[in-house]
PDB file of N, CA and C in Angstrom:
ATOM      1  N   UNK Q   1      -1.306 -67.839  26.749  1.00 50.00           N
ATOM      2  CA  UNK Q   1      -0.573 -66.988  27.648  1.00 50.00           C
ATOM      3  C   UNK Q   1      -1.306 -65.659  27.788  1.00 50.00           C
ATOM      4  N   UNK Q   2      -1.398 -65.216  29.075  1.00 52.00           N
ATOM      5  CA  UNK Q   2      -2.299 -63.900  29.170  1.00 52.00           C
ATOM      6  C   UNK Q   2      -1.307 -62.412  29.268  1.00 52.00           C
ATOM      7  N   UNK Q   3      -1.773 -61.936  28.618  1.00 54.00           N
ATOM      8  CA  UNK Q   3      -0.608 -60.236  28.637  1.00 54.00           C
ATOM      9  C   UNK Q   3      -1.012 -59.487  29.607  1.00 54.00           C
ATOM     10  N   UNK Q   4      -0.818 -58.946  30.323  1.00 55.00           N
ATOM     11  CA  UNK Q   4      -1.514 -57.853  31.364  1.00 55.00           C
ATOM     12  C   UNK Q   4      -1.271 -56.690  30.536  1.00 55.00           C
ATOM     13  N   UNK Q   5      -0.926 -56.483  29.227  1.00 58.00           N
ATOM     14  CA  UNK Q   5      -0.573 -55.045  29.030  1.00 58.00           C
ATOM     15  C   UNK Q   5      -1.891 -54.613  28.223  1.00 58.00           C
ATOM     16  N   UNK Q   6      -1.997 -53.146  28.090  1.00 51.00           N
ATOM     17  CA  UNK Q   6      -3.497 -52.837  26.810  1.00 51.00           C
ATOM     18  C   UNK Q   6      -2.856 -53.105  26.046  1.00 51.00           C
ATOM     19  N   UNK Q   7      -3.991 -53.269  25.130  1.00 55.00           N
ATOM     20  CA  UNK Q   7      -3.626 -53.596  23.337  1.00 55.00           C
ATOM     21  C   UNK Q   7      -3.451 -52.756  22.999  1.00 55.00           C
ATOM     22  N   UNK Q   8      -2.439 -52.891  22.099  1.00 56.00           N
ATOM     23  CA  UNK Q   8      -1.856 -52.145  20.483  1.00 56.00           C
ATOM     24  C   UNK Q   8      -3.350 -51.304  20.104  1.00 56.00           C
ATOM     25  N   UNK Q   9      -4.534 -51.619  20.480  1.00 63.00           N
ATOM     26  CA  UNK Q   9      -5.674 -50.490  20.069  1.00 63.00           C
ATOM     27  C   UNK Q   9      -5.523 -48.982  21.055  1.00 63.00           C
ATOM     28  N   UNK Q  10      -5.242 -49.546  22.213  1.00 70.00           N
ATOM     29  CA  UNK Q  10      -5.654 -48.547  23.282  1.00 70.00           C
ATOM     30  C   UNK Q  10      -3.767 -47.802  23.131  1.00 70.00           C
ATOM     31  N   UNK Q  11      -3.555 -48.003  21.919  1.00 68.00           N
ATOM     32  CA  UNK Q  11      -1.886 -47.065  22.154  1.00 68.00           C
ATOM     33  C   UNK Q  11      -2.026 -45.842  22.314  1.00 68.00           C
ATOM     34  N   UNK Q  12      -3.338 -44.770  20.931  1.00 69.00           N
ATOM     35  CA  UNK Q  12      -3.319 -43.688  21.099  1.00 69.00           C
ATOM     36  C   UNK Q  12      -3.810 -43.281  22.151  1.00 69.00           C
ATOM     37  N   UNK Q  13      -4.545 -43.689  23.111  1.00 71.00           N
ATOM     38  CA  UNK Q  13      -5.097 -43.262  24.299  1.00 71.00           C
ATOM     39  C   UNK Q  13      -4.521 -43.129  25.553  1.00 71.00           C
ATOM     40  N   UNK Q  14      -3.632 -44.067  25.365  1.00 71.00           N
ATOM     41  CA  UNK Q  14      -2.320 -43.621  26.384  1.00 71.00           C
ATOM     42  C   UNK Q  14      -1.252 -42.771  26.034  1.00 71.00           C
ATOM     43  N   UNK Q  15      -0.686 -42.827  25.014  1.00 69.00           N
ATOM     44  CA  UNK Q  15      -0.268 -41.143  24.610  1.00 69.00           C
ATOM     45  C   UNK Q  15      -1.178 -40.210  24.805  1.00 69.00           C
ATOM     46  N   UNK Q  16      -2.076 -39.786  24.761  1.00 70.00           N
ATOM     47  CA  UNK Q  16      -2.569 -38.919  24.909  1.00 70.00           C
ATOM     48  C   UNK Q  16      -2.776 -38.802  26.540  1.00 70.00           C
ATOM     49  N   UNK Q  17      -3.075 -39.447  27.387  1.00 72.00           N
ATOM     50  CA  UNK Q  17      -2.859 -39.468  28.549  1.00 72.00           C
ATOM     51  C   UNK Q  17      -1.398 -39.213  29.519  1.00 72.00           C
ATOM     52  N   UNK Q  18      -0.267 -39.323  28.552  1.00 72.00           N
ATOM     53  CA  UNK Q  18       0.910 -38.737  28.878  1.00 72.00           C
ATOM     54  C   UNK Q  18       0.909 -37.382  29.724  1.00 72.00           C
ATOM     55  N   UNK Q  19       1.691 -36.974  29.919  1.00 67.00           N
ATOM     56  CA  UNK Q  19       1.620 -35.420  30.429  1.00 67.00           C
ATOM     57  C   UNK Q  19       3.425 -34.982  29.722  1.00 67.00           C
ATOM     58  N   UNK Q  20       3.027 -34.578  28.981  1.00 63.00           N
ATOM     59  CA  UNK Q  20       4.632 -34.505  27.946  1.00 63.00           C
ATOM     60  C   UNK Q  20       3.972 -32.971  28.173  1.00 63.00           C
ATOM     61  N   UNK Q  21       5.587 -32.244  28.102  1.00 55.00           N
ATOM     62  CA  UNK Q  21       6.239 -30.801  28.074  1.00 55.00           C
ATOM     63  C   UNK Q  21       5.889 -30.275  26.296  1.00 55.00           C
ATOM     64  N   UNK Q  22       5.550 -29.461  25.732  1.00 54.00           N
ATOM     65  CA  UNK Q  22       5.211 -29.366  24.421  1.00 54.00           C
ATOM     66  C   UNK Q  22       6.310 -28.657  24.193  1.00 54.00           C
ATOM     67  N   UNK Q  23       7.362 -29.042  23.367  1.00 51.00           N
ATOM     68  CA  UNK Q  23       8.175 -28.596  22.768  1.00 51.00           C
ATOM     69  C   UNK Q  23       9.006 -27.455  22.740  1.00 51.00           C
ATOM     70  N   UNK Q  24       7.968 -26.357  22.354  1.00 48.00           N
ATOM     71  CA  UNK Q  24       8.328 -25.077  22.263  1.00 48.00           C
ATOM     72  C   UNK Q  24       8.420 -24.445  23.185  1.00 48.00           C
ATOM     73  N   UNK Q  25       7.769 -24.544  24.287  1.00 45.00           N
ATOM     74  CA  UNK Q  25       8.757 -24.342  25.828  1.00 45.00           C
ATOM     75  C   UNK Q  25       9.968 -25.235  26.443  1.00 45.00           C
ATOM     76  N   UNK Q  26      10.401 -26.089  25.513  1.00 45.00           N
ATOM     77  CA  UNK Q  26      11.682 -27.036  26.137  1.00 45.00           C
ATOM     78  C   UNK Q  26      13.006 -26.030  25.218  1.00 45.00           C
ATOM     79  N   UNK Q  27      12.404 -24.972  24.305  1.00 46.00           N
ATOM     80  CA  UNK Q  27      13.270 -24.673  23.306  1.00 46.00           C
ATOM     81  C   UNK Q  27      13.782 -23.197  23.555  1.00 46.00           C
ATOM     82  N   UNK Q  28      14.846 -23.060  23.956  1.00 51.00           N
ATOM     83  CA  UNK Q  28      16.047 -21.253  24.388  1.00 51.00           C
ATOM     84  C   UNK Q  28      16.272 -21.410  22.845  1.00 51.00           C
ATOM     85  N   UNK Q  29      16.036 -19.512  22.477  1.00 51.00           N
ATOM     86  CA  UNK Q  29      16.135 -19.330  21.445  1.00 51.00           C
ATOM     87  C   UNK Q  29      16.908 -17.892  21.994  1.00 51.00           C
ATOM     88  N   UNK Q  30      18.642 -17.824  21.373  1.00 61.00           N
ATOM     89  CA  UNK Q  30      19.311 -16.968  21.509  1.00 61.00           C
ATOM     90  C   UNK Q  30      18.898 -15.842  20.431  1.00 61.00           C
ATOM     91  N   UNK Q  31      18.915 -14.661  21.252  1.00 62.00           N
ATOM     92  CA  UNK Q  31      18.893 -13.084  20.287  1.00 62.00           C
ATOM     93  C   UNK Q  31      20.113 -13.008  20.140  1.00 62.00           C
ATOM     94  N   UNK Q  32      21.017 -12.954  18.884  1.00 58.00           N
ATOM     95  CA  UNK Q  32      22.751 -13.166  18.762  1.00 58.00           C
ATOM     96  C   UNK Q  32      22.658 -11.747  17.677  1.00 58.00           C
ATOM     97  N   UNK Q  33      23.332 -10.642  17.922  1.00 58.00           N
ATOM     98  CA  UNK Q  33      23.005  -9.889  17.386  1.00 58.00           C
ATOM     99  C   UNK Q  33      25.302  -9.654  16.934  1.00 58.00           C
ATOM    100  N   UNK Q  34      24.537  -9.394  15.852  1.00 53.00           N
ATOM    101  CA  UNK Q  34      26.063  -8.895  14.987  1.00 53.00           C
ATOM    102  C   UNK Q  34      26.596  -7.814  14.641  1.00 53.00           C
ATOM    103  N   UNK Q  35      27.479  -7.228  15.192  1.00 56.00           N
ATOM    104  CA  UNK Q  35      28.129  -6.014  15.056  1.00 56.00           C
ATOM    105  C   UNK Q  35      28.206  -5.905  13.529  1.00 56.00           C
ATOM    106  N   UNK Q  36      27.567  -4.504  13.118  1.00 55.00           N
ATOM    107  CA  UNK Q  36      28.235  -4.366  11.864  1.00 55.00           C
ATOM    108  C   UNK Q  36      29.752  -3.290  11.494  1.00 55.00           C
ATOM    109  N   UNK Q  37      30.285  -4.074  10.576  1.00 58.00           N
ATOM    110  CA  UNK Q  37      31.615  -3.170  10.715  1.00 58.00           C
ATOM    111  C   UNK Q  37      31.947  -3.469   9.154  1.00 58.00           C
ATOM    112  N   UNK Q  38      33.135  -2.750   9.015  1.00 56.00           N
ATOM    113  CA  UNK Q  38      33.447  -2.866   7.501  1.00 56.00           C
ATOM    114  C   UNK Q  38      33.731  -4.299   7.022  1.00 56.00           C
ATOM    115  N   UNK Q  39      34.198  -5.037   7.917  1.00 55.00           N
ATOM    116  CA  UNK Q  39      34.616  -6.125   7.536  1.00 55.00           C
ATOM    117  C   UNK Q  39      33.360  -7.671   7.389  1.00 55.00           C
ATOM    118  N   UNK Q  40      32.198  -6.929   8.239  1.00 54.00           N
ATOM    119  CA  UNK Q  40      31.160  -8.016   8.381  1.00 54.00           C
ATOM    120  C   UNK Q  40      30.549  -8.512   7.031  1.00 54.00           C
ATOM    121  N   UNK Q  41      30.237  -9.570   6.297  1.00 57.00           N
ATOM    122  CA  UNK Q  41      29.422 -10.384   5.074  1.00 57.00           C
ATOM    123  C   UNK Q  41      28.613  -9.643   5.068  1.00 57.00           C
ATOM    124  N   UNK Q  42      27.792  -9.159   4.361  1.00 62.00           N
ATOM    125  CA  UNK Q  42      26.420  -8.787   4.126  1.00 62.00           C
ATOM    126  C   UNK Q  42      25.695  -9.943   3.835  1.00 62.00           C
ATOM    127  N   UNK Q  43      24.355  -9.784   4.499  1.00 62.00           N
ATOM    128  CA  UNK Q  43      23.447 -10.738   3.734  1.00 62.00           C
ATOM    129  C   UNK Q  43      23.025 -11.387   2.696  1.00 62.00           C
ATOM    130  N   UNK Q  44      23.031 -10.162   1.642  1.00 64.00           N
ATOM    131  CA  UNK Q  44      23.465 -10.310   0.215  1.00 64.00           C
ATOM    132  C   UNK Q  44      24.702 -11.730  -0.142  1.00 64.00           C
ATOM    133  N   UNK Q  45      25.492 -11.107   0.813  1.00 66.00           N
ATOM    134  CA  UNK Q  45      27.298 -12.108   0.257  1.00 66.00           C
ATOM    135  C   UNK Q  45      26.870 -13.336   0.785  1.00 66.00           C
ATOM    136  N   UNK Q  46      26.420 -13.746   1.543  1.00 67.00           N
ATOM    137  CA  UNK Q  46      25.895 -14.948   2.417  1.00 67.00           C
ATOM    138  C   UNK Q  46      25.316 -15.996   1.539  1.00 67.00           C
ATOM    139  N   UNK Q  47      24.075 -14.758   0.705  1.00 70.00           N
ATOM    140  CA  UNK Q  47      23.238 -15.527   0.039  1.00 70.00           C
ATOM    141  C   UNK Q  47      23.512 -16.023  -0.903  1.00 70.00           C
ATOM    142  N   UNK Q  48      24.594 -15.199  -1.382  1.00 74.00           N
ATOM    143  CA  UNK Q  48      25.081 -15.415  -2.797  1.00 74.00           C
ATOM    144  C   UNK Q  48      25.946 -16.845  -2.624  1.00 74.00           C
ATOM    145  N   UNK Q  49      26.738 -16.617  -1.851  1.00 75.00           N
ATOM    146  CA  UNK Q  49      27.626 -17.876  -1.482  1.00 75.00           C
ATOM    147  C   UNK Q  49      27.064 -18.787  -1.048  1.00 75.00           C
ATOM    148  N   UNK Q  50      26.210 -18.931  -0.515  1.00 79.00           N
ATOM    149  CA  UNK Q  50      24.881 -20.277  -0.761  1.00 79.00           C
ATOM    150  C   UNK Q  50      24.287 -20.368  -1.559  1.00 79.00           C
ATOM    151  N   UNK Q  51      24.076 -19.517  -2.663  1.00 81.00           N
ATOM    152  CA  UNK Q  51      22.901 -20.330  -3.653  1.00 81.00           C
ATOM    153  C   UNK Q  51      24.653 -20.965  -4.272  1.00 81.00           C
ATOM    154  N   UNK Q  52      25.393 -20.005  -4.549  1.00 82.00           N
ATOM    155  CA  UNK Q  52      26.222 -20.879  -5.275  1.00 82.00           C
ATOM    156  C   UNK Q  52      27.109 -22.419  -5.008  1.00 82.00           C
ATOM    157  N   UNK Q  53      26.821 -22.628  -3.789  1.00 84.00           N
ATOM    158  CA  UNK Q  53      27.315 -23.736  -3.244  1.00 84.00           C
ATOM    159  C   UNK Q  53      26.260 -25.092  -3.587  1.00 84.00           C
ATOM    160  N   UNK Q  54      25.204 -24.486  -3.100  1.00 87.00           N
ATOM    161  CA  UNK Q  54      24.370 -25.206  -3.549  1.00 87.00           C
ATOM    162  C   UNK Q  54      24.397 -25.959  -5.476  1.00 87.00           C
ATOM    163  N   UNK Q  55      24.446 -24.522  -5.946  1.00 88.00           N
ATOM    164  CA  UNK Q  55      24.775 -24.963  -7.930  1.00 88.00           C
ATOM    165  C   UNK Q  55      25.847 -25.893  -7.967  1.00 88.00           C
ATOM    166  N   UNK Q  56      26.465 -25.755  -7.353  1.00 89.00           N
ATOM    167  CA  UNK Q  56      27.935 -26.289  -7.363  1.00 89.00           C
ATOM    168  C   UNK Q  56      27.873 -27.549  -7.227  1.00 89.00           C
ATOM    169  N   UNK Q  57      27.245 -28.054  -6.010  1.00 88.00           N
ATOM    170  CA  UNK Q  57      26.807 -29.631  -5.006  1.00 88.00           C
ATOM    171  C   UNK Q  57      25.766 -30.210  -6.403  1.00 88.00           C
ATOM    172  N   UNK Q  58      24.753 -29.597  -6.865  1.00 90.00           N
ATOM    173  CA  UNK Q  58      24.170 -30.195  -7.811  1.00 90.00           C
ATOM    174  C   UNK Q  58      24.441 -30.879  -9.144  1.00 90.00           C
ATOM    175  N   UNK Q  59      25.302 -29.941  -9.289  1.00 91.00           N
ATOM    176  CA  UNK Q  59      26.193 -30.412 -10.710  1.00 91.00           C
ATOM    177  C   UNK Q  59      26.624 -31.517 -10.216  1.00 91.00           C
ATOM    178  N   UNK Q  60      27.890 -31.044  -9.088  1.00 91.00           N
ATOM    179  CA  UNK Q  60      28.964 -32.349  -9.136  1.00 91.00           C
ATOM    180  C   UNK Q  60      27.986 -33.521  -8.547  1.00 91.00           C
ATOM    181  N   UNK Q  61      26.839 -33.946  -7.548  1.00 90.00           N
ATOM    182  CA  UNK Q  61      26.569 -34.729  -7.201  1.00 90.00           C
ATOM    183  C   UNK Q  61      25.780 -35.457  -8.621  1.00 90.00           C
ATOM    184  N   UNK Q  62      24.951 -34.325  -9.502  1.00 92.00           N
ATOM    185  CA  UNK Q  62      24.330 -35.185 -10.412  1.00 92.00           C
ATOM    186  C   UNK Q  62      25.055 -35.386 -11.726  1.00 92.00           C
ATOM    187  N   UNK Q  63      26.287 -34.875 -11.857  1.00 92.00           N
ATOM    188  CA  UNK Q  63      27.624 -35.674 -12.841  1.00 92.00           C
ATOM    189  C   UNK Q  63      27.689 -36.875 -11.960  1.00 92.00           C
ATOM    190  N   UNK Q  64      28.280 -36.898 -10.745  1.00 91.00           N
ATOM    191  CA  UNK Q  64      29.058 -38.315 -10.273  1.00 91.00           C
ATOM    192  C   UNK Q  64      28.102 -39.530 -10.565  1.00 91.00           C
ATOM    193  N   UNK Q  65      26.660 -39.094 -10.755  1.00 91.00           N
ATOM    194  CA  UNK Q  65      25.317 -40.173 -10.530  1.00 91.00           C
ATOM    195  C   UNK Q  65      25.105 -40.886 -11.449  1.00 91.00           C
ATOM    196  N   UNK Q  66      25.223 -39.777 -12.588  1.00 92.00           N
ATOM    197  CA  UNK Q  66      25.279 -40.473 -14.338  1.00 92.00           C
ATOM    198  C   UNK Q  66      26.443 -40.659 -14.776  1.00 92.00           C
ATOM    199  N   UNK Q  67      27.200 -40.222 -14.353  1.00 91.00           N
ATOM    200  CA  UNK Q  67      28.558 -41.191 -15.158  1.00 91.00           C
ATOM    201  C   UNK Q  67      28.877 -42.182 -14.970  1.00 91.00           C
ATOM    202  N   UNK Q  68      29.212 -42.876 -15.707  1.00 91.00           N
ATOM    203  CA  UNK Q  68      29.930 -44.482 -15.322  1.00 91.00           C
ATOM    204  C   UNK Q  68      31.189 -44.392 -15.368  1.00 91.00           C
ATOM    205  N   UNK Q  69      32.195 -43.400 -15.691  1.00 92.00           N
ATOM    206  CA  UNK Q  69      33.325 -43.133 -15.367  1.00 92.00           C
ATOM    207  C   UNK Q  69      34.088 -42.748 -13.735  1.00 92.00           C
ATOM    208  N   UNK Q  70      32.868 -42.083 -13.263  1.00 90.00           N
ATOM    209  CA  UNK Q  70      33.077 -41.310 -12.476  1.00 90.00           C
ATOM    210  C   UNK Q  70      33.189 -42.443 -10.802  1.00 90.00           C
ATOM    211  N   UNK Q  71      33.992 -42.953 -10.231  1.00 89.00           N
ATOM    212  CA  UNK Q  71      33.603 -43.523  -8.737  1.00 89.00           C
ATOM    213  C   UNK Q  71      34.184 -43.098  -8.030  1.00 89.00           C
ATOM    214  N   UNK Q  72      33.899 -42.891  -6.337  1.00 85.00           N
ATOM    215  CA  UNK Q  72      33.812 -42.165  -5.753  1.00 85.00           C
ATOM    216  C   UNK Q  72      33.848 -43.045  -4.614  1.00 85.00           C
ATOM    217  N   UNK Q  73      32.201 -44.069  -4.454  1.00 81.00           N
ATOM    218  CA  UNK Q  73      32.459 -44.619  -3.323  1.00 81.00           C
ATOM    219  C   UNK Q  73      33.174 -46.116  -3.293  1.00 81.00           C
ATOM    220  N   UNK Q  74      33.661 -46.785  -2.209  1.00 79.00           N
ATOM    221  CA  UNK Q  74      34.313 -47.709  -1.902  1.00 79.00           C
ATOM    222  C   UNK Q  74      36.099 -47.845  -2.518  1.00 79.00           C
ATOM    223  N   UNK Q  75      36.645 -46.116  -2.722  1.00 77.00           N
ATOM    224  CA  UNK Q  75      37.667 -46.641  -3.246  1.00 77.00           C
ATOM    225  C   UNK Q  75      37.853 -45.360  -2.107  1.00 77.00           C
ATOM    226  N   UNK Q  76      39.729 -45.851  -2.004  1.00 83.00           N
ATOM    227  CA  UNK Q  76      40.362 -44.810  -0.700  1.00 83.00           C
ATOM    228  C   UNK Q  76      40.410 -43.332  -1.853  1.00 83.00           C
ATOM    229  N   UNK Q  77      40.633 -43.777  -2.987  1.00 85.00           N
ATOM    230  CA  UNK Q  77      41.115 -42.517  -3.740  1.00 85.00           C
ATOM    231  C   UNK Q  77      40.198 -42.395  -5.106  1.00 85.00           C
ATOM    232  N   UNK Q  78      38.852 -41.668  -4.743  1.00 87.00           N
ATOM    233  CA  UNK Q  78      38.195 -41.441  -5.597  1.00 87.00           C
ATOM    234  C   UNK Q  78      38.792 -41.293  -7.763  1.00 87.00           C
ATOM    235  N   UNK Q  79      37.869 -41.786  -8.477  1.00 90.00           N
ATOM    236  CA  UNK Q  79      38.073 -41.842  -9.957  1.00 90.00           C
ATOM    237  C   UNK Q  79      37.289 -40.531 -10.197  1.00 90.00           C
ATOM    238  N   UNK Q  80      37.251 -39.972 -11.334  1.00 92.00           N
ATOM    239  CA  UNK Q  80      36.880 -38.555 -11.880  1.00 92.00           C
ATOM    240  C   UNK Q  80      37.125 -38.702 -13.250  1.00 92.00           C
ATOM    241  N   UNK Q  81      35.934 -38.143 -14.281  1.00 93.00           N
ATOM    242  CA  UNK Q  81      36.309 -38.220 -15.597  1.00 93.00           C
ATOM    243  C   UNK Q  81      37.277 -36.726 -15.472  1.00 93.00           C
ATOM    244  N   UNK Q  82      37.342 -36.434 -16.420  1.00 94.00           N
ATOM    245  CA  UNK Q  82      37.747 -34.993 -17.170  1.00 94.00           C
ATOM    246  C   UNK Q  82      36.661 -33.767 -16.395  1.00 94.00           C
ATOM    247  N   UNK Q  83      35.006 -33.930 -16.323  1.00 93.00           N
ATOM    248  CA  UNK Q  83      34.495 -32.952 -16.495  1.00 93.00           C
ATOM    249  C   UNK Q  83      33.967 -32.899 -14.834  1.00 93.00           C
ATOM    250  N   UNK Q  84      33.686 -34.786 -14.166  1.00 92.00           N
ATOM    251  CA  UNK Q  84      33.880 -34.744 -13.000  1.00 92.00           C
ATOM    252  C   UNK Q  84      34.965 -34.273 -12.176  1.00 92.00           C
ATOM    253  N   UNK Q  85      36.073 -34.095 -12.783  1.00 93.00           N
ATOM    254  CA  UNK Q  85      37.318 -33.793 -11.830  1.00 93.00           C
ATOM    255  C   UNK Q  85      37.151 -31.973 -12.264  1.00 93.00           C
ATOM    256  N   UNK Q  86      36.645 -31.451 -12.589  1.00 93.00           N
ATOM    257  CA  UNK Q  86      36.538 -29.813 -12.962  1.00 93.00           C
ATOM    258  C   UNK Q  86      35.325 -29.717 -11.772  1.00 93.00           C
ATOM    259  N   UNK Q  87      34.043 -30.844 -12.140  1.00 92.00           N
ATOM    260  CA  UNK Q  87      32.934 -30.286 -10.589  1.00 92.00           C
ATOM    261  C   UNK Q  87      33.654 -30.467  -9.643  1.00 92.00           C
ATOM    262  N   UNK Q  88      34.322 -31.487  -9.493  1.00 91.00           N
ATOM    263  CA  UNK Q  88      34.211 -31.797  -7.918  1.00 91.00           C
ATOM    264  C   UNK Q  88      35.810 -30.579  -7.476  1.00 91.00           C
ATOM    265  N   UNK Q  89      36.675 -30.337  -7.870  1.00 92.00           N
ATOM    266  CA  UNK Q  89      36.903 -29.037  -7.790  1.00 92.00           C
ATOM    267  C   UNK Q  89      36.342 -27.982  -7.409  1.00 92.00           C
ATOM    268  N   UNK Q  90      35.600 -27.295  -8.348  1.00 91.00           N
ATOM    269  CA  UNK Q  90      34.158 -26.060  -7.966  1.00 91.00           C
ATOM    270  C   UNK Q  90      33.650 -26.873  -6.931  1.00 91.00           C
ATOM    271  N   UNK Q  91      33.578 -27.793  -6.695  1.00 90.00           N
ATOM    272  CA  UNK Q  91      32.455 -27.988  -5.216  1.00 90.00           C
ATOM    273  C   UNK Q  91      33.296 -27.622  -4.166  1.00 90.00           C
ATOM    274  N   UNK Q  92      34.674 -28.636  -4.350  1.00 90.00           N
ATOM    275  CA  UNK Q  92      35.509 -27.771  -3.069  1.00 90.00           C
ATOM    276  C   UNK Q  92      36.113 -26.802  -2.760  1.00 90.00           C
ATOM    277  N   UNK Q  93      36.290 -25.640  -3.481  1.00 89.00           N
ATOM    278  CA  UNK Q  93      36.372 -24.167  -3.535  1.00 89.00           C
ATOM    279  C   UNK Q  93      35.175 -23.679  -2.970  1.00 89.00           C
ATOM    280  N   UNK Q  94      33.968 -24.068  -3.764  1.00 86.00           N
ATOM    281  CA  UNK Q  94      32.358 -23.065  -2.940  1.00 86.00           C
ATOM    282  C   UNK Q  94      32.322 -23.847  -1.986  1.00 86.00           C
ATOM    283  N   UNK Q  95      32.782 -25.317  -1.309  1.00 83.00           N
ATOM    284  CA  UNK Q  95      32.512 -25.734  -0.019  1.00 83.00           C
ATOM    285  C   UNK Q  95      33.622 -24.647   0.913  1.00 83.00           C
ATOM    286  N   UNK Q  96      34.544 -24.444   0.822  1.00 83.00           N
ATOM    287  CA  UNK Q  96      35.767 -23.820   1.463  1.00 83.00           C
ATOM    288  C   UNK Q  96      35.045 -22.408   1.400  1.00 83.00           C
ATOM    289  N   UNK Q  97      34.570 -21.455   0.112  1.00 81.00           N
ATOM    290  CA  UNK Q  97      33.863 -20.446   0.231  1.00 81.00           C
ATOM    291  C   UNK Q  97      32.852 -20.135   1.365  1.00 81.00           C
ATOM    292  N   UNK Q  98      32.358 -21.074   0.783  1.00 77.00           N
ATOM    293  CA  UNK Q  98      31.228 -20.614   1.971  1.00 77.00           C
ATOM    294  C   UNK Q  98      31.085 -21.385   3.482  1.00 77.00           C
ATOM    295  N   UNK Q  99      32.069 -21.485   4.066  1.00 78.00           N
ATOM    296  CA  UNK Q  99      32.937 -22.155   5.099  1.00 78.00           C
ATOM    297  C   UNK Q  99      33.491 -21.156   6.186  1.00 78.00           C
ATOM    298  N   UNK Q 100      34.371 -19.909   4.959  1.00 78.00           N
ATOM    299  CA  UNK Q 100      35.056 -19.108   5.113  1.00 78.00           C
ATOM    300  C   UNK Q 100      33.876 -17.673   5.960  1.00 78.00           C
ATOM    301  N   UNK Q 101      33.105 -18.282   4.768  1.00 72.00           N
ATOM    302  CA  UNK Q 101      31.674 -16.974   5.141  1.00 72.00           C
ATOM    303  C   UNK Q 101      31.462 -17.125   6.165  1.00 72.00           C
ATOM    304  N   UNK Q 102      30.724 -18.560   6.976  1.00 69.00           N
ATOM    305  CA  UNK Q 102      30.045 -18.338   7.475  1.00 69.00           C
ATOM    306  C   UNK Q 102      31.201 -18.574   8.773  1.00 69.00           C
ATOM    307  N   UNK Q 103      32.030 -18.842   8.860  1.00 70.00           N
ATOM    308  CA  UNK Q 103      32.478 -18.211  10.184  1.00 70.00           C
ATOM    309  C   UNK Q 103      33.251 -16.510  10.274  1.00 70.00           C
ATOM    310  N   UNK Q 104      33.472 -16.182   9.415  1.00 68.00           N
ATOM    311  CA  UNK Q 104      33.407 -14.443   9.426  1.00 68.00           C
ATOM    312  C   UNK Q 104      32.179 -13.794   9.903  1.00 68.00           C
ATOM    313  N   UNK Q 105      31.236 -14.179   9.474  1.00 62.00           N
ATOM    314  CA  UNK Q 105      30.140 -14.068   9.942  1.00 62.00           C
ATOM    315  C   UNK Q 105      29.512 -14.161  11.402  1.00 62.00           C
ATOM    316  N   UNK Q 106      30.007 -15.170  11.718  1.00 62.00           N
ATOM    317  CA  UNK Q 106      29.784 -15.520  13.357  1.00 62.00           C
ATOM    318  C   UNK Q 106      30.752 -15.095  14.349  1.00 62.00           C
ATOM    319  N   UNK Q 107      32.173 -14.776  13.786  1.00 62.00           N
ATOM    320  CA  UNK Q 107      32.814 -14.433  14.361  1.00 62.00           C
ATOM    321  C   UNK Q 107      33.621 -13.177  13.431  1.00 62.00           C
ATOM    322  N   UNK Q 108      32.903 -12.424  13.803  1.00 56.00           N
ATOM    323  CA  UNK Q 108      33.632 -11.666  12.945  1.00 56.00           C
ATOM    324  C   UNK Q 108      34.825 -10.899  13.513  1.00 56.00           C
ATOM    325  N   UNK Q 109      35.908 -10.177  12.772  1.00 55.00           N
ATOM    326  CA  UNK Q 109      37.711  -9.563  13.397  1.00 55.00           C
ATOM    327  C   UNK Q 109      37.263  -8.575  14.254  1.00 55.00           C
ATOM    328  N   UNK Q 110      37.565  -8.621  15.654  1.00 57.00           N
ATOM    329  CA  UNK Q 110      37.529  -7.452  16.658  1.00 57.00           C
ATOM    330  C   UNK Q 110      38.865  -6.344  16.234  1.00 57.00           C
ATOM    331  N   UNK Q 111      38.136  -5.157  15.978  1.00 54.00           N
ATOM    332  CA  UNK Q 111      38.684  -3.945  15.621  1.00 54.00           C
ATOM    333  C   UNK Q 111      39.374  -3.551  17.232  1.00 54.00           C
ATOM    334  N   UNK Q 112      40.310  -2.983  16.991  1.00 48.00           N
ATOM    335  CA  UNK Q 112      41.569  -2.485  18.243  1.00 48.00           C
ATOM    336  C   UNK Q 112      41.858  -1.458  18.124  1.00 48.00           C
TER     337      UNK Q 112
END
């Protein structure tokens, strides 16, 4: 049977013969600038509340991994030892934390 198409050799050569848009002109990049006011996060608070979310996700994801007590998936109502049910707690407080941040942040309270 005969193919009329090029070979699988001649692939890169027809990509390259494309005429494709390069990226970084397909890409609007908003200047979003944030009022500062008493009530706005500081950068500082931002950061802080992300590294700690992050500590938080690590623990509880690498407790749930090594325990054999601990299951999670395929049941409607997750199992938890003692020390898993204390992470996964702290995870959902710093998930809700820094939740809280980052839309204060983006939207922060219009003063009246």
């Amino acid at each position: 049977m005969q193919n009329d198409t090029n070979p699988p050799c001649d692939l890169a050569g027809y990509i390259q013969r494309l005429k494709l848009q390069p990226l970084r002109e397909s890409i609007t990049i908003q200047n979003k600038t944030i009022p500062i006011t008493k009530n706005t996060p500081s950068v500082k608070l931002l950061a802080d509340v992300n590294a700690n979310w992050i500590l938080t996700r690590d623990n509880y994801l690498n407790h749930i991994m090594a325990c054999r007590l601990c299951v999670v998936a395929g049941l409607k109502q997750p199992r938890y030892c003692q020390v898993g049910e204390k992470y996964y707690q702290d995870y959902q407080c710093a998930t809700h934390e820094l939740i809280e941040c980052q839309q204060h942040s983006e939207n922060p309270p219009q003063n009246k």
